[in-house]
Each structure stands twice: as structure tokens, then as C-alpha cells.
GROMACS .gro file of C-alpha atoms in nm:
model
  489
    1MET     CA    1 -21.007  10.672 -27.646
    2ALA     CA    2 -21.274  10.457 -27.481
    3ASN     CA    3 -21.237  10.351 -27.120
    4PRO     CA    4 -21.135   9.992 -27.050
    5ARG     CA    5 -21.425   9.753 -27.007
    6GLY     CA    6 -21.596   9.780 -26.674
    7ALA     CA    7 -21.401  10.093 -26.567
    8PRO     CA    8 -21.595  10.399 -26.452
    9PRO     CA    9 -21.590  10.704 -26.683
   10LEU     CA   10 -21.285  10.930 -26.630
   11LEU     CA   11 -21.511  11.236 -26.588
   12HIS     CA   12 -21.876  11.264 -26.500
   13PRO     CA   13 -22.086  11.417 -26.791
   14ARG     CA   14 -22.166  11.715 -26.566
   15HIS     CA   15 -21.791  11.783 -26.521
   16ARG     CA   16 -21.743  11.772 -26.900
   17ARG     CA   17 -22.005  12.043 -26.943
   18LEU     CA   18 -21.832  12.263 -26.684
   19LEU     CA   19 -21.499  12.237 -26.867
   20ARG     CA   20 -21.655  12.381 -27.182
   21SER     CA   21 -21.691  12.713 -26.991
   22PRO     CA   22 -21.393  12.957 -27.042
   23ILE     CA   23 -21.395  13.047 -26.674
   24SER     CA   24 -21.384  12.680 -26.574
   25ARG     CA   25 -21.098  12.612 -26.816
   26CYS     CA   26 -20.899  12.899 -26.659
   27ALA     CA   27 -20.965  12.768 -26.308
   28CYS     CA   28 -20.848  12.422 -26.408
   29LEU     CA   29 -20.529  12.564 -26.555
   30LEU     CA   30 -20.459  12.749 -26.228
   31LEU     CA   31 -20.520  12.430 -26.030
   32ALA     CA   32 -20.284  12.237 -26.256
   33PHE     CA   33 -20.013  12.505 -26.215
   34ALA     CA   34 -20.057  12.495 -25.835
   35ALA     CA   35 -20.024  12.116 -25.843
   36ILE     CA   36 -19.695  12.145 -26.035
   37LEU     CA   37 -19.557  12.395 -25.778
   38LEU     CA   38 -19.664  12.167 -25.491
   39LEU     CA   39 -19.499  11.865 -25.654
   40SER     CA   40 -19.176  12.061 -25.703
   41ALA     CA   41 -19.175  12.169 -25.337
   42LEU     CA   42 -19.230  11.812 -25.226
   43ARG     CA   43 -18.936  11.701 -25.435
   44GLN     CA   44 -18.715  11.966 -25.265
   45VAL     CA   45 -18.825  11.836 -24.925
   46ALA     CA   46 -18.754  11.483 -25.039
   47ARG     CA   47 -18.400  11.578 -25.128
   48VAL     CA   48 -18.345  11.714 -24.775
   49ASP     CA   49 -18.528  11.446 -24.575
   50PHE     CA   50 -18.398  11.148 -24.767
   51PRO     CA   51 -18.019  11.177 -24.818
   52HIS     CA   52 -17.814  10.954 -25.043
   53PRO     CA   53 -17.808  10.601 -24.896
   54ASP     CA   54 -17.425  10.609 -24.864
   55ALA     CA   55 -17.419  10.935 -24.664
   56PRO     CA   56 -17.359  10.909 -24.286
   57ARG     CA   57 -17.625  11.025 -24.040
   58GLN     CA   58 -17.608  11.400 -23.969
   59VAL     CA   59 -17.464  11.483 -23.625
   60SER     CA   60 -17.457  11.828 -23.466
   61SER     CA   61 -17.129  12.011 -23.413
   62GLU     CA   62 -17.182  11.996 -23.037
   63GLN     CA   63 -17.214  11.617 -23.047
   64LEU     CA   64 -16.896  11.589 -23.253
   65TRP     CA   65 -16.669  11.815 -23.051
   66VAL     CA   66 -16.810  11.902 -22.705
   67SER     CA   67 -16.771  11.696 -22.387
   68ASP     CA   68 -16.930  11.749 -22.048
   69GLY     CA   69 -16.741  11.704 -21.721
   70TYR     CA   70 -17.068  11.733 -21.521
   71GLY     CA   71 -16.896  11.954 -21.263
   72TYR     CA   72 -16.604  11.717 -21.195
   73ASN     CA   73 -16.254  11.864 -21.173
   74ALA     CA   74 -15.903  11.770 -21.070
   75CYS     CA   75 -15.839  11.751 -20.695
   76VAL     CA   76 -15.487  11.658 -20.590
   77ALA     CA   77 -15.430  11.861 -20.273
   78PRO     CA   78 -15.296  11.650 -19.982
   79THR     CA   79 -15.535  11.570 -19.699
   80SER     CA   80 -15.490  11.715 -19.349
   81ARG     CA   81 -15.318  11.391 -19.242
   82TYR     CA   82 -15.035  11.432 -19.496
   83LYS     CA   83 -14.692  11.527 -19.359
   84VAL     CA   84 -14.406  11.701 -19.537
   85ALA     CA   85 -14.129  11.456 -19.624
   86GLY     CA   86 -13.835  11.450 -19.384
   87LYS     CA   87 -13.469  11.392 -19.464
   88SER     CA   88 -13.368  11.033 -19.530
   89ASP     CA   89 -13.033  10.855 -19.557
   90ARG     CA   90 -13.194  10.570 -19.752
   91TYR     CA   91 -13.145  10.590 -20.128
   92MET     CA   92 -13.334  10.432 -20.415
   93THR     CA   93 -13.192  10.406 -20.768
   94VAL     CA   94 -13.423  10.310 -21.053
   95ARG     CA   95 -13.401  10.202 -21.415
   96SER     CA   96 -13.724  10.298 -21.591
   97ASN     CA   97 -13.816  10.042 -21.855
   98GLY     CA   98 -14.022  10.060 -22.173
   99GLY     CA   99 -14.128  10.337 -22.409
  100LEU     CA  100 -14.203  10.698 -22.319
  101ASN     CA  101 -14.536  10.655 -22.141
  102GLN     CA  102 -14.443  10.329 -21.972
  103MET     CA  103 -14.142  10.515 -21.830
  104ARG     CA  104 -14.347  10.820 -21.730
  105THR     CA  105 -14.604  10.625 -21.529
  106GLY     CA  106 -14.328  10.403 -21.386
  107ILE     CA  107 -14.134  10.707 -21.265
  108CYS     CA  108 -14.443  10.834 -21.081
  109ASP     CA  109 -14.496  10.492 -20.926
  110MET     CA  110 -14.139  10.511 -20.797
  111VAL     CA  111 -14.202  10.857 -20.651
  112ALA     CA  112 -14.495  10.712 -20.456
  113VAL     CA  113 -14.290  10.408 -20.350
  114ALA     CA  114 -14.010  10.636 -20.226
  115ARG     CA  115 -14.270  10.813 -20.014
  116LEU     CA  116 -14.401  10.482 -19.876
  117VAL     CA  117 -14.056  10.355 -19.776
  118ASN     CA  118 -13.920  10.697 -19.672
  119ALA     CA  119 -13.628  10.685 -19.917
  120THR     CA  120 -13.449  10.951 -20.119
  121LEU     CA  121 -13.505  10.894 -20.491
  122VAL     CA  122 -13.213  10.935 -20.731
  123ILE     CA  123 -13.324  11.072 -21.072
  124PRO     CA  124 -13.420  10.757 -21.268
  125GLN     CA  125 -13.214  10.620 -21.555
  126LEU     CA  126 -13.415  10.579 -21.876
  127ASP     CA  127 -13.439  10.263 -22.082
  128LYS     CA  128 -13.181  10.257 -22.362
  129ARG     CA  129 -13.217   9.886 -22.443
  130SER     CA  130 -13.582   9.872 -22.550
  131PHE     CA  131 -13.706   9.821 -22.906
  132TRP     CA  132 -13.658  10.194 -22.975
  133GLN     CA  133 -13.290  10.213 -22.871
  134ASP     CA  134 -13.325  10.575 -22.758
  135THR     CA  135 -13.017  10.725 -22.589
  136SER     CA  136 -13.208  11.015 -22.428
  137THR     CA  137 -13.139  11.092 -22.061
  138PHE     CA  138 -13.394  11.213 -21.806
  139LYS     CA  139 -13.309  11.580 -21.859
  140ASP     CA  140 -13.327  11.541 -22.239
  141ILE     CA  141 -13.697  11.453 -22.213
  142PHE     CA  142 -13.809  11.608 -21.885
  143ASP     CA  143 -13.761  11.938 -21.701
  144GLN     CA  144 -13.542  11.793 -21.426
  145PRO     CA  145 -13.516  12.103 -21.198
  146HIS     CA  146 -13.895  12.150 -21.209
  147PHE     CA  147 -13.949  11.780 -21.129
  148ILE     CA  148 -13.734  11.800 -20.815
  149LYS     CA  149 -13.878  12.134 -20.702
  150ALA     CA  150 -14.243  12.041 -20.759
  151LEU     CA  151 -14.215  11.731 -20.539
  152GLU     CA  152 -13.987  11.865 -20.265
  153GLY     CA  153 -14.260  11.848 -20.000
  154ASP     CA  154 -14.347  11.491 -20.097
  155VAL     CA  155 -14.020  11.309 -20.162
  156ASN     CA  156 -13.651  11.395 -20.145
  157ILE     CA  157 -13.511  11.369 -20.499
  158VAL     CA  158 -13.144  11.413 -20.591
  159ASP     CA  159 -12.954  11.423 -20.920
  160ASP     CA  160 -12.712  11.152 -20.813
  161LEU     CA  161 -12.590  10.951 -20.514
  162PRO     CA  162 -12.361  11.129 -20.267
  163GLU     CA  163 -11.991  11.080 -20.338
  164SER     CA  164 -11.957  10.859 -20.029
  165LEU     CA  165 -12.210  10.610 -20.168
  166GLN     CA  166 -12.101  10.598 -20.533
  167SER     CA  167 -11.913  10.270 -20.485
  168ALA     CA  168 -12.114  10.137 -20.188
  169PRO     CA  169 -12.275   9.790 -20.221
  170ARG     CA  170 -12.638   9.797 -20.333
  171ALA     CA  171 -12.928   9.564 -20.278
  172ARG     CA  172 -13.108   9.474 -20.600
  173LYS     CA  173 -13.484   9.422 -20.574
  174HIS     CA  174 -13.757   9.347 -20.827
  175PHE     CA  175 -14.066   9.491 -20.658
  176THR     CA  176 -14.374   9.274 -20.704
  177SER     CA  177 -14.623   9.413 -20.957
  178TRP     CA  178 -14.945   9.582 -20.839
  179SER     CA  179 -14.841   9.584 -20.473
  180GLY     CA  180 -15.021   9.774 -20.198
  181ALA     CA  181 -14.897   9.982 -19.905
  182SER     CA  182 -14.856   9.680 -19.673
  183TYR     CA  183 -14.607   9.521 -19.915
  184TYR     CA  184 -14.388   9.830 -19.905
  185GLU     CA  185 -14.399   9.837 -19.524
  186GLU     CA  186 -14.219   9.501 -19.539
  187VAL     CA  187 -13.982   9.621 -19.816
  188LYS     CA  188 -13.840   9.884 -19.578
  189GLU     CA  189 -13.635   9.605 -19.420
  190LEU     CA  190 -13.407   9.611 -19.728
  191TRP     CA  191 -13.242   9.930 -19.604
  192LYS     CA  192 -13.131   9.776 -19.274
  193ASN     CA  193 -12.818   9.631 -19.433
  194GLN     CA  194 -12.757   9.862 -19.732
  195LYS     CA  195 -12.790  10.235 -19.778
  196VAL     CA  196 -12.884  10.196 -20.146
  197VAL     CA  197 -13.146   9.972 -20.311
  198HIS     CA  198 -13.161   9.942 -20.690
  199ILE     CA  199 -13.489   9.871 -20.871
  200PRO     CA  200 -13.435   9.737 -21.227
  201LYS     CA  201 -13.798   9.788 -21.340
  202SER     CA  202 -14.037  10.070 -21.260
  203ASP     CA  203 -14.359   9.990 -21.448
  204SER     CA  204 -14.673   9.871 -21.266
  205ARG     CA  205 -14.506   9.849 -20.925
  206LEU     CA  206 -14.812   9.987 -20.746
  207ALA     CA  207 -15.170   9.863 -20.718
  208ASN     CA  208 -15.438  10.047 -20.914
  209ASN     CA  209 -15.680  10.039 -20.621
  210GLY     CA  210 -15.681  10.021 -20.242
  211LEU     CA  211 -15.395  10.264 -20.178
  212PRO     CA  212 -15.427  10.562 -19.937
  213THR     CA  213 -15.581  10.869 -20.098
  214ASP     CA  214 -15.266  11.074 -20.036
  215ILE     CA  215 -15.050  10.821 -20.223
  216GLN     CA  216 -15.291  10.820 -20.518
  217ARG     CA  217 -15.295  11.200 -20.527
  218LEU     CA  218 -14.917  11.205 -20.512
  219ARG     CA  219 -14.910  10.986 -20.825
  220CYS     CA  220 -15.131  11.242 -20.999
  221ARG     CA  221 -14.927  11.542 -20.883
  222CYS     CA  222 -14.620  11.369 -21.016
  223LEU     CA  223 -14.758  11.280 -21.360
  224TYR     CA  224 -14.966  11.588 -21.434
  225GLN     CA  225 -14.784  11.866 -21.248
  226ALA     CA  226 -14.422  11.767 -21.182
  227LEU     CA  227 -14.317  11.555 -21.480
  228HIS     CA  228 -14.314  11.828 -21.746
  229PHE     CA  229 -14.132  11.779 -22.074
  230SER     CA  230 -13.810  11.971 -22.135
  231ASP     CA  231 -13.838  12.325 -22.275
  232PRO     CA  232 -13.741  12.236 -22.637
  233ILE     CA  233 -14.010  11.965 -22.650
  234GLU     CA  234 -14.275  12.183 -22.481
  235ASP     CA  235 -14.200  12.481 -22.708
  236LEU     CA  236 -14.227  12.288 -23.035
  237GLY     CA  237 -14.530  12.094 -22.913
  238LYS     CA  238 -14.716  12.418 -22.840
  239LYS     CA  239 -14.619  12.562 -23.179
  240LEU     CA  240 -14.761  12.258 -23.357
  241VAL     CA  241 -15.083  12.279 -23.155
  242ASP     CA  242 -15.118  12.646 -23.254
  243ARG     CA  243 -15.063  12.562 -23.622
  244LEU     CA  244 -15.336  12.299 -23.603
  245ARG     CA  245 -15.578  12.530 -23.420
  246TYR     CA  246 -15.528  12.791 -23.693
  247ARG     CA  247 -15.690  12.540 -23.929
  248GLY     CA  248 -15.984  12.478 -23.696
  249LYS     CA  249 -16.095  12.200 -23.465
  250PHE     CA  250 -15.897  11.878 -23.502
  251ILE     CA  251 -15.883  11.513 -23.403
  252ALA     CA  252 -15.560  11.360 -23.276
  253LEU     CA  253 -15.555  11.003 -23.404
  254HIS     CA  254 -15.314  10.767 -23.231
  255LEU     CA  255 -15.288  10.521 -23.519
  256ARG     CA  256 -15.105  10.223 -23.369
  257TYR     CA  257 -15.042  10.061 -23.707
  258GLU     CA  258 -14.666  10.036 -23.671
  259LYS     CA  259 -14.449   9.733 -23.743
  260ASP     CA  260 -14.368   9.652 -23.380
  261MET     CA  261 -14.733   9.666 -23.270
  262LEU     CA  262 -14.857   9.445 -23.554
  263ALA     CA  263 -14.576   9.195 -23.492
  264PHE     CA  264 -14.633   9.193 -23.114
  265THR     CA  265 -15.011   9.141 -23.142
  266GLY     CA  266 -14.987   8.901 -23.438
  267CYS     CA  267 -15.245   9.104 -23.630
  268THR     CA  268 -15.211   9.049 -24.005
  269TYR     CA  269 -15.564   9.123 -24.133
  270GLY     CA  270 -15.548   9.305 -24.467
  271LEU     CA  271 -15.174   9.247 -24.513
  272SER     CA  272 -15.006   9.052 -24.791
  273ASP     CA  273 -14.860   8.706 -24.726
  274SER     CA  274 -14.506   8.844 -24.744
  275GLU     CA  275 -14.590   9.121 -24.493
  276ALA     CA  276 -14.753   8.872 -24.254
  277ASN     CA  277 -14.446   8.648 -24.278
  278GLU     CA  278 -14.213   8.943 -24.208
  279LEU     CA  279 -14.407   9.022 -23.889
  280ARG     CA  280 -14.403   8.656 -23.779
  281ILE     CA  281 -14.023   8.642 -23.816
  282MET     CA  282 -13.985   8.964 -23.615
  283ARG     CA  283 -14.203   8.825 -23.334
  284GLU     CA  284 -14.009   8.496 -23.322
  285ARG     CA  285 -13.675   8.679 -23.306
  286THR     CA  286 -13.774   8.918 -23.026
  287SER     CA  287 -13.671   8.719 -22.720
  288HIS     CA  288 -13.871   8.908 -22.454
  289TRP     CA  289 -14.204   8.874 -22.639
  290LYS     CA  290 -14.374   8.582 -22.470
  291PHE     CA  291 -14.625   8.472 -22.734
  292LYS     CA  292 -14.486   8.345 -23.066
  293ASP     CA  293 -14.763   8.145 -23.235
  294ILE     CA  294 -15.067   8.373 -23.259
  295ASN     CA  295 -15.395   8.316 -23.445
  296SER     CA  296 -15.453   8.647 -23.619
  297THR     CA  297 -15.822   8.577 -23.692
  298GLU     CA  298 -15.896   8.504 -23.326
  299GLN     CA  299 -15.702   8.813 -23.216
  300ARG     CA  300 -15.910   9.030 -23.448
  301SER     CA  301 -16.247   8.881 -23.351
  302GLU     CA  302 -16.163   8.934 -22.982
  303GLY     CA  303 -16.092   9.303 -23.046
  304ASN     CA  304 -15.720   9.273 -22.968
  305CYS     CA  305 -15.596   9.418 -23.297
  306PRO     CA  306 -15.543   9.786 -23.381
  307LEU     CA  307 -15.793   9.922 -23.632
  308THR     CA  308 -15.649   9.945 -23.983
  309PRO     CA  309 -15.622  10.293 -24.143
  310ASN     CA  310 -15.916  10.207 -24.368
  311GLU     CA  311 -16.127  10.093 -24.072
  312VAL     CA  312 -16.048  10.416 -23.886
  313GLY     CA  313 -16.175  10.610 -24.187
  314ILE     CA  314 -16.501  10.412 -24.193
  315PHE     CA  315 -16.539  10.452 -23.816
  316LEU     CA  316 -16.488  10.830 -23.803
  317ARG     CA  317 -16.718  10.884 -24.102
  318ALA     CA  318 -16.985  10.671 -23.935
  319MET     CA  319 -16.947  10.875 -23.617
  320GLY     CA  320 -17.050  11.177 -23.823
  321TYR     CA  321 -16.720  11.358 -23.883
  322PRO     CA  322 -16.728  11.533 -24.223
  323GLU     CA  323 -16.470  11.489 -24.497
  324SER     CA  324 -16.329  11.836 -24.418
  325THR     CA  325 -16.223  11.735 -24.062
  326TRP     CA  326 -15.858  11.799 -23.977
  327ILE     CA  327 -15.685  11.491 -23.838
  328TYR     CA  328 -15.341  11.489 -23.677
  329LEU     CA  329 -15.165  11.154 -23.711
  330ALA     CA  330 -14.996  11.083 -23.376
  331ALA     CA  331 -14.789  10.782 -23.472
  332GLY     CA  332 -14.453  10.647 -23.571
  333GLU     CA  333 -14.383  10.505 -23.915
  334ILE     CA  334 -14.699  10.336 -24.043
  335TYR     CA  335 -14.641   9.982 -24.169
  336GLY     CA  336 -14.681   9.971 -24.545
  337GLY     CA  337 -14.660  10.351 -24.570
  338ASP     CA  338 -14.886  10.523 -24.821
  339LYS     CA  339 -15.020  10.187 -24.940
  340TYR     CA  340 -15.244  10.181 -24.631
  341ILE     CA  341 -15.253  10.546 -24.526
  342SER     CA  342 -15.402  10.644 -24.864
  343LYS     CA  343 -15.719  10.455 -24.769
  344LEU     CA  344 -15.767  10.676 -24.463
  345ARG     CA  345 -15.679  10.986 -24.664
  346SER     CA  346 -15.951  10.899 -24.918
  347TYR     CA  347 -16.203  10.956 -24.637
  348PHE     CA  348 -16.027  11.253 -24.476
  349PRO     CA  349 -15.795  11.446 -24.709
  350ASN     CA  350 -15.694  11.691 -24.430
  351LEU     CA  351 -15.467  11.433 -24.271
  352VAL     CA  352 -15.145  11.584 -24.133
  353SER     CA  353 -14.841  11.470 -23.937
  354LYS     CA  354 -14.566  11.644 -23.742
  355GLU     CA  355 -14.346  11.620 -24.052
  356MET     CA  356 -14.603  11.828 -24.241
  357LEU     CA  357 -14.656  12.084 -23.963
  358ALA     CA  358 -14.297  12.143 -23.854
  359THR     CA  359 -14.000  12.256 -24.058
  360LYS     CA  360 -13.710  12.020 -24.122
  361GLU     CA  361 -13.492  12.236 -23.898
  362GLU     CA  362 -13.744  12.223 -23.611
  363LEU     CA  363 -13.757  11.843 -23.615
  364GLU     CA  364 -13.387  11.783 -23.678
  365LYS     CA  365 -13.283  11.778 -23.312
  366PHE     CA  366 -13.554  11.523 -23.222
  367ASN     CA  367 -13.550  11.282 -23.515
  368SER     CA  368 -13.289  11.042 -23.376
  369HIS     CA  369 -13.469  11.019 -23.039
  370VAL     CA  370 -13.794  10.824 -23.060
  371SER     CA  371 -13.907  10.913 -22.706
  372GLN     CA  372 -13.868  11.286 -22.770
  373VAL     CA  373 -14.070  11.259 -23.091
  374ALA     CA  374 -14.334  11.060 -22.900
  375ALA     CA  375 -14.348  11.344 -22.646
  376LEU     CA  376 -14.450  11.584 -22.925
  377ASP     CA  377 -14.734  11.347 -23.018
  378TYR     CA  378 -14.835  11.328 -22.653
  379ILE     CA  379 -14.859  11.707 -22.614
  380ILE     CA  380 -15.070  11.743 -22.930
  381SER     CA  381 -15.293  11.450 -22.833
  382VAL     CA  382 -15.367  11.594 -22.487
  383GLU     CA  383 -15.449  11.937 -22.637
  384SER     CA  384 -15.660  11.811 -22.930
  385ASP     CA  385 -16.035  11.875 -22.954
  386VAL     CA  386 -16.095  11.501 -22.982
  387PHE     CA  387 -15.857  11.213 -22.916
  388VAL     CA  388 -15.908  10.874 -23.084
  389PRO     CA  389 -15.673  10.579 -23.018
  390SER     CA  390 -15.684  10.283 -23.257
  391HIS     CA  391 -15.545  10.051 -22.985
  392SER     CA  392 -15.532  10.060 -22.604
  393GLY     CA  393 -15.157  10.078 -22.544
  394ASN     CA  394 -14.958  10.281 -22.291
  395MET     CA  395 -14.984  10.605 -22.491
  396ALA     CA  396 -15.361  10.574 -22.534
  397LYS     CA  397 -15.417  10.505 -22.164
  398ALA     CA  398 -15.189  10.788 -22.049
  399VAL     CA  399 -15.349  11.044 -22.282
  400GLU     CA  400 -15.702  10.938 -22.187
  401GLY     CA  401 -15.623  10.970 -21.816
  402HIS     CA  402 -15.461  11.311 -21.865
  403ARG     CA  403 -15.762  11.436 -22.064
  404ARG     CA  404 -15.997  11.311 -21.791
  405PHE     CA  405 -15.786  11.495 -21.533
  406LEU     CA  406 -15.807  11.819 -21.736
  407GLY     CA  407 -16.186  11.824 -21.744
  408HIS     CA  408 -16.293  11.512 -21.932
  409ARG     CA  409 -16.193  11.632 -22.277
  410LYS     CA  410 -16.358  11.427 -22.549
  411THR     CA  411 -16.185  11.093 -22.600
  412ILE     CA  412 -16.353  10.836 -22.823
  413THR     CA  413 -16.237  10.482 -22.748
  414PRO     CA  414 -16.338  10.252 -23.034
  415ASP     CA  415 -16.514   9.928 -22.940
  416ARG     CA  416 -16.286   9.717 -23.156
  417ARG     CA  417 -16.466   9.391 -23.089
  418GLY     CA  418 -16.805   9.535 -23.184
  419LEU     CA  419 -16.666   9.720 -23.485
  420VAL     CA  420 -16.504   9.405 -23.625
  421GLU     CA  421 -16.851   9.246 -23.641
  422LEU     CA  422 -16.986   9.545 -23.833
  423PHE     CA  423 -16.685   9.551 -24.068
  424GLY     CA  424 -16.749   9.180 -24.136
  425LEU     CA  425 -17.107   9.261 -24.240
  426LEU     CA  426 -16.976   9.535 -24.470
  427GLU     CA  427 -16.739   9.291 -24.637
  428LYS     CA  428 -17.020   9.040 -24.693
  429GLY     CA  429 -17.245   9.310 -24.841
  430GLU     CA  430 -17.502   9.258 -24.565
  431LEU     CA  431 -17.456   9.618 -24.447
  432MET     CA  432 -17.372   9.935 -24.639
  433GLU     CA  433 -17.204  10.257 -24.532
  434GLY     CA  434 -17.470  10.515 -24.463
  435PRO     CA  435 -17.736  10.605 -24.204
  436GLU     CA  436 -17.784  10.247 -24.082
  437LEU     CA  437 -17.412  10.193 -24.014
  438SER     CA  438 -17.386  10.542 -23.858
  439SER     CA  439 -17.675  10.463 -23.624
  440LEU     CA  440 -17.517  10.135 -23.515
  441VAL     CA  441 -17.171  10.288 -23.462
  442THR     CA  442 -17.287  10.600 -23.276
  443ASP     CA  443 -17.512  10.396 -23.047
  444MET     CA  444 -17.223  10.156 -22.977
  445HIS     CA  445 -17.001  10.448 -22.869
  446ARG     CA  446 -17.251  10.662 -22.681
  447TYR     CA  447 -17.080  10.587 -22.348
  448ARG     CA  448 -16.724  10.559 -22.478
  449GLN     CA  449 -16.641  10.931 -22.513
  450GLY     CA  450 -16.459  11.019 -22.192
  451ALA     CA  451 -16.748  11.121 -21.965
  452PRO     CA  452 -16.684  11.100 -21.587
  453ARG     CA  453 -16.701  10.750 -21.440
  454LYS     CA  454 -16.525  10.555 -21.168
  455ARG     CA  455 -16.234  10.333 -21.259
  456TYR     CA  456 -16.329   9.977 -21.352
  457GLY     CA  457 -16.232   9.697 -21.115
  458SER     CA  458 -16.119   9.348 -21.211
  459LEU     CA  459 -16.315   9.138 -21.459
  460PRO     CA  460 -16.571   8.891 -21.320
  461GLY     CA  461 -16.427   8.543 -21.282
  462SER     CA  462 -16.064   8.656 -21.252
  463LYS     CA  463 -15.884   8.514 -20.950
  464GLY     CA  464 -15.566   8.554 -20.745
  465ARG     CA  465 -15.304   8.806 -20.847
  466ALA     CA  466 -15.399   8.750 -21.211
  467ARG     CA  467 -15.716   8.952 -21.148
  468LEU     CA  468 -15.499   9.263 -21.096
  469ARG     CA  469 -15.402   9.251 -21.464
  470THR     CA  470 -15.766   9.292 -21.561
  471GLU     CA  471 -15.824   9.610 -21.359
  472GLU     CA  472 -15.841   9.943 -21.539
  473ALA     CA  473 -15.506  10.119 -21.498
  474PHE     CA  474 -15.496  10.400 -21.241
  475TYR     CA  475 -15.331  10.638 -21.490
  476GLU     CA  476 -15.600  10.560 -21.749
  477ASN     CA  477 -15.870  10.691 -21.518
  478PRO     CA  478 -15.765  10.851 -21.185
  479PHE     CA  479 -16.130  10.887 -21.075
  480PRO     CA  480 -16.229  10.900 -20.790
  481GLU     CA  481 -15.905  10.974 -20.601
  482CYS     CA  482 -15.782  11.265 -20.819
  483ILE     CA  483 -16.112  11.383 -20.969
  484CYS     CA  484 -16.405  11.512 -20.767
  485LEU     CA  485 -16.705  11.743 -20.784
  486THR     CA  486 -16.619  12.114 -20.773
  487GLY     CA  487 -16.559  12.226 -20.417
  488LYS     CA  488 -16.548  11.869 -20.280
  489HIS     CA  489 -16.204  11.726 -20.194
   0.00000   0.00000   0.00000
């Protein structure tokens, strides 16, 4: 066929003459075969270098699972100025309020307060009137003899008041939240007229910052060394950890997508109208919840809502965790059940719970006690290879602090506010799951994985006592008082 008008000839006449030679024809065939092999190789490279657009960015195993404490370790030994506790005829009774971890940190605050006021602490009573209505006593959840023995050089602790004081009049005192050592110097006056002072609430009774180093280290010794769970809880918790480790590395996901949390925060994104209305009614009928009329859209955009199960799946996939990853669900009953959990399971089929790991007989003794079940979740979360909380509640803060204390084990704290913006782009079709989303998400969380850092102070612009609410909780990050470079105390 003739060339198009004005186009140069496809082959020069001299090249045509060369092709008539048998040797030249053979050489051309070899060149053509080599070109086919080269093209095939390039296509193989293309398949490796250019993955499917929906696939997340590849991340190394070390990046996924390994954390670095940079030489920082726990340091809780008393300083040379610290004195062994002497006998005291002052007594302090306490009612610990809230759920498991609110009670745990409150108990350790009360241990430190007893030290500050030189009082003997009576084993605290646990909250039986909270949302969970758990009838467990102190010794049902904690190893009471170990607790008393471990702290005997710090504070005098007794099982109960002496017989002579059982019916004695008691002063009742609500300690001011986030108070420093000087406040408790004044509080000592309470014992001038009564032998016994009762404290109805134990949570957040001490400042996060500005306390003597020895008091801060006492709080850590209490929470991490003295306040062990009871033997039945510890034994089953360790068994479940072993069963998970047999499967391989695993993530403990504290999925705070339970009815009480959604009702309390007013977060209804992704729920049906009837579900949203059910949560609104629950919030209005719970007398001690301060806020009743909540704008769910504003809550979500400000990052105040727990991630949904589907959003957690998108997040972990974007962080680079493969479909085969084992995930332990550390949570109570998920609102909506399988309707919402199935979305997370579609991303990560190896999703397990305590009900799947333990036998019915093993769980039977715990099932009617929410705090004891929560203790199992706590043990597994602390021992997991990676911990991911979907909301920053008491459990998430306590586990993160404990993991920091044990060597800065990997804890990924989702930037909920930033993620909501990305999820909005996904919904609008302006962003797709794949390398671009993975790059944005991993960059956003580069410094949110539990590496050593000092505790955050109050937020800029906060004033008065209200600023204390904005400080990072001591038990969320006990650095620098209880964590220091190896060999430096």
C-alpha cells in the first residue's frame, strides 16, 4: 500500500535491498523475537511497579508492627528524700466512681492523696450505681492482698475500719478536681475533729502536672505494679493472649461503638432515623449526662465521635495492614450488631472477640460482671502487638499510658478530625481508596504511634481552672516523671 501523501518512505531503498538477503532476514527475525521478549519483561515490571489503583501503599512489616522506645524505660523508684510511711490514726474511706478504668486511676489518686495527708486508706468501695450496674467488690476484680503488700512502704492500707470506728461520725468531703500538693496540706485540717473522712468520688482528684516527683512515681507504682487483677481474671486474660499469639501478630481494637458511648456523644452518623431517635431518648433520660441537645454533624467534624466500624476498616487498610491481619475486638456489645460489624469484617475477615477465643464455661463466671469482662479486654489490649482505640475514653487513655510505661509499645491513635475530612472526600468521589489515600493517612499518623514524648500541657487560650481539663491526663502519658532514659532516674 502506498504511503500517505507527503509522508517519508517506510524503508529506505537500500534497506529493502538488504532484506532480500537470507542472512539479513534471519537477523531481522532475531531482532523481532528479542523485541517481543523485552516487551514481555517490561509488562511484568509494569505489573509490579504499578499496582491496582484501589490497592493500599505497601508498608514493611517493621513499619506495621515495630515501635522504638529510643532507650526510654520505666523508672518508679523513690528518690533519696522519700520516707517510709509511718503509722497513722487518721482514716480515709473512698467510693470509687465510674467504669473499670475510671475506678482504677481514681484508686491510685486516692493512694497518693492518703500519702499527702498521712492517712490510712480503707480498701475502696467500687461503684455499683453506674450505667453498668456491676456488683463486683474490690477483691472480685483486684488482687487485694498484693495491693496492700506492694504499697506497705508508701501508704497504710487496711481491709476495713477498726471496730472502734465502725459507728464513729465521719466528715464527708468532695475533694476539688485536679488539685496540687498545697491543697491537700490544707485538707489535713479535716482530721482535727473526726478520725474518719469519707470521699464520695475518686476520679481526677489530683493534678496532672506540678506534683512532687515522688507522688507521681507513687501513682505509677500503684497503677502498674500494685493494682493487679484477681487471679481468675489474670489467668484467663493470659490464656486468651496466648491463643491470639498462636495465630500470629495481632491488633487489639478498642471499638467504642457501643450504645452508651453513641448516646453520650450524640454521634448518629451512618445510623437510621429510628436508631438516632433511640439514642436521643437515652441521652435525655440519663440524668447525670449534662448535654442533651447535641448537633451530631458538628460533633463529627470536630473529631469528637468514635470511628464507625466501616471507617476503622478503611483506616487500617490505608495504614497498610493486609486483609490477613488478626484483629481482637476489645469492646462491649456493638450497637447494631452484625449490621455494622460486617462492614469491618469485609476488610479484615480475621476479626475475633473474647466470645470466639474463650469457651462458654471460661466466660460464664464473668458474664454478669461488666467490669471483670472489661479487665479481660484491658489485659489483651496491653499485651497486643498494636493497640488502636476508635475513641479517646478512659480505657484508651489507660491502655496507652500502660503501653508507654512498658517500653512504648505501638499504639496508633487515629486523628479523627483529619480522617473525617478524608472520609468526606471519599463519599463525594473526590478521593479513592488506594495509594493516594494510604499516603495521606500514613503521613497524618506518622507521629501518632506511641513514640516517647513529654505529656502535653493545657491548650493555648484556656484559662483558670478550666485549662486543667485540657491537659493530657497523667495516666495517659506518665512521661517524664515515670519514664526516663536507661540508667537515668
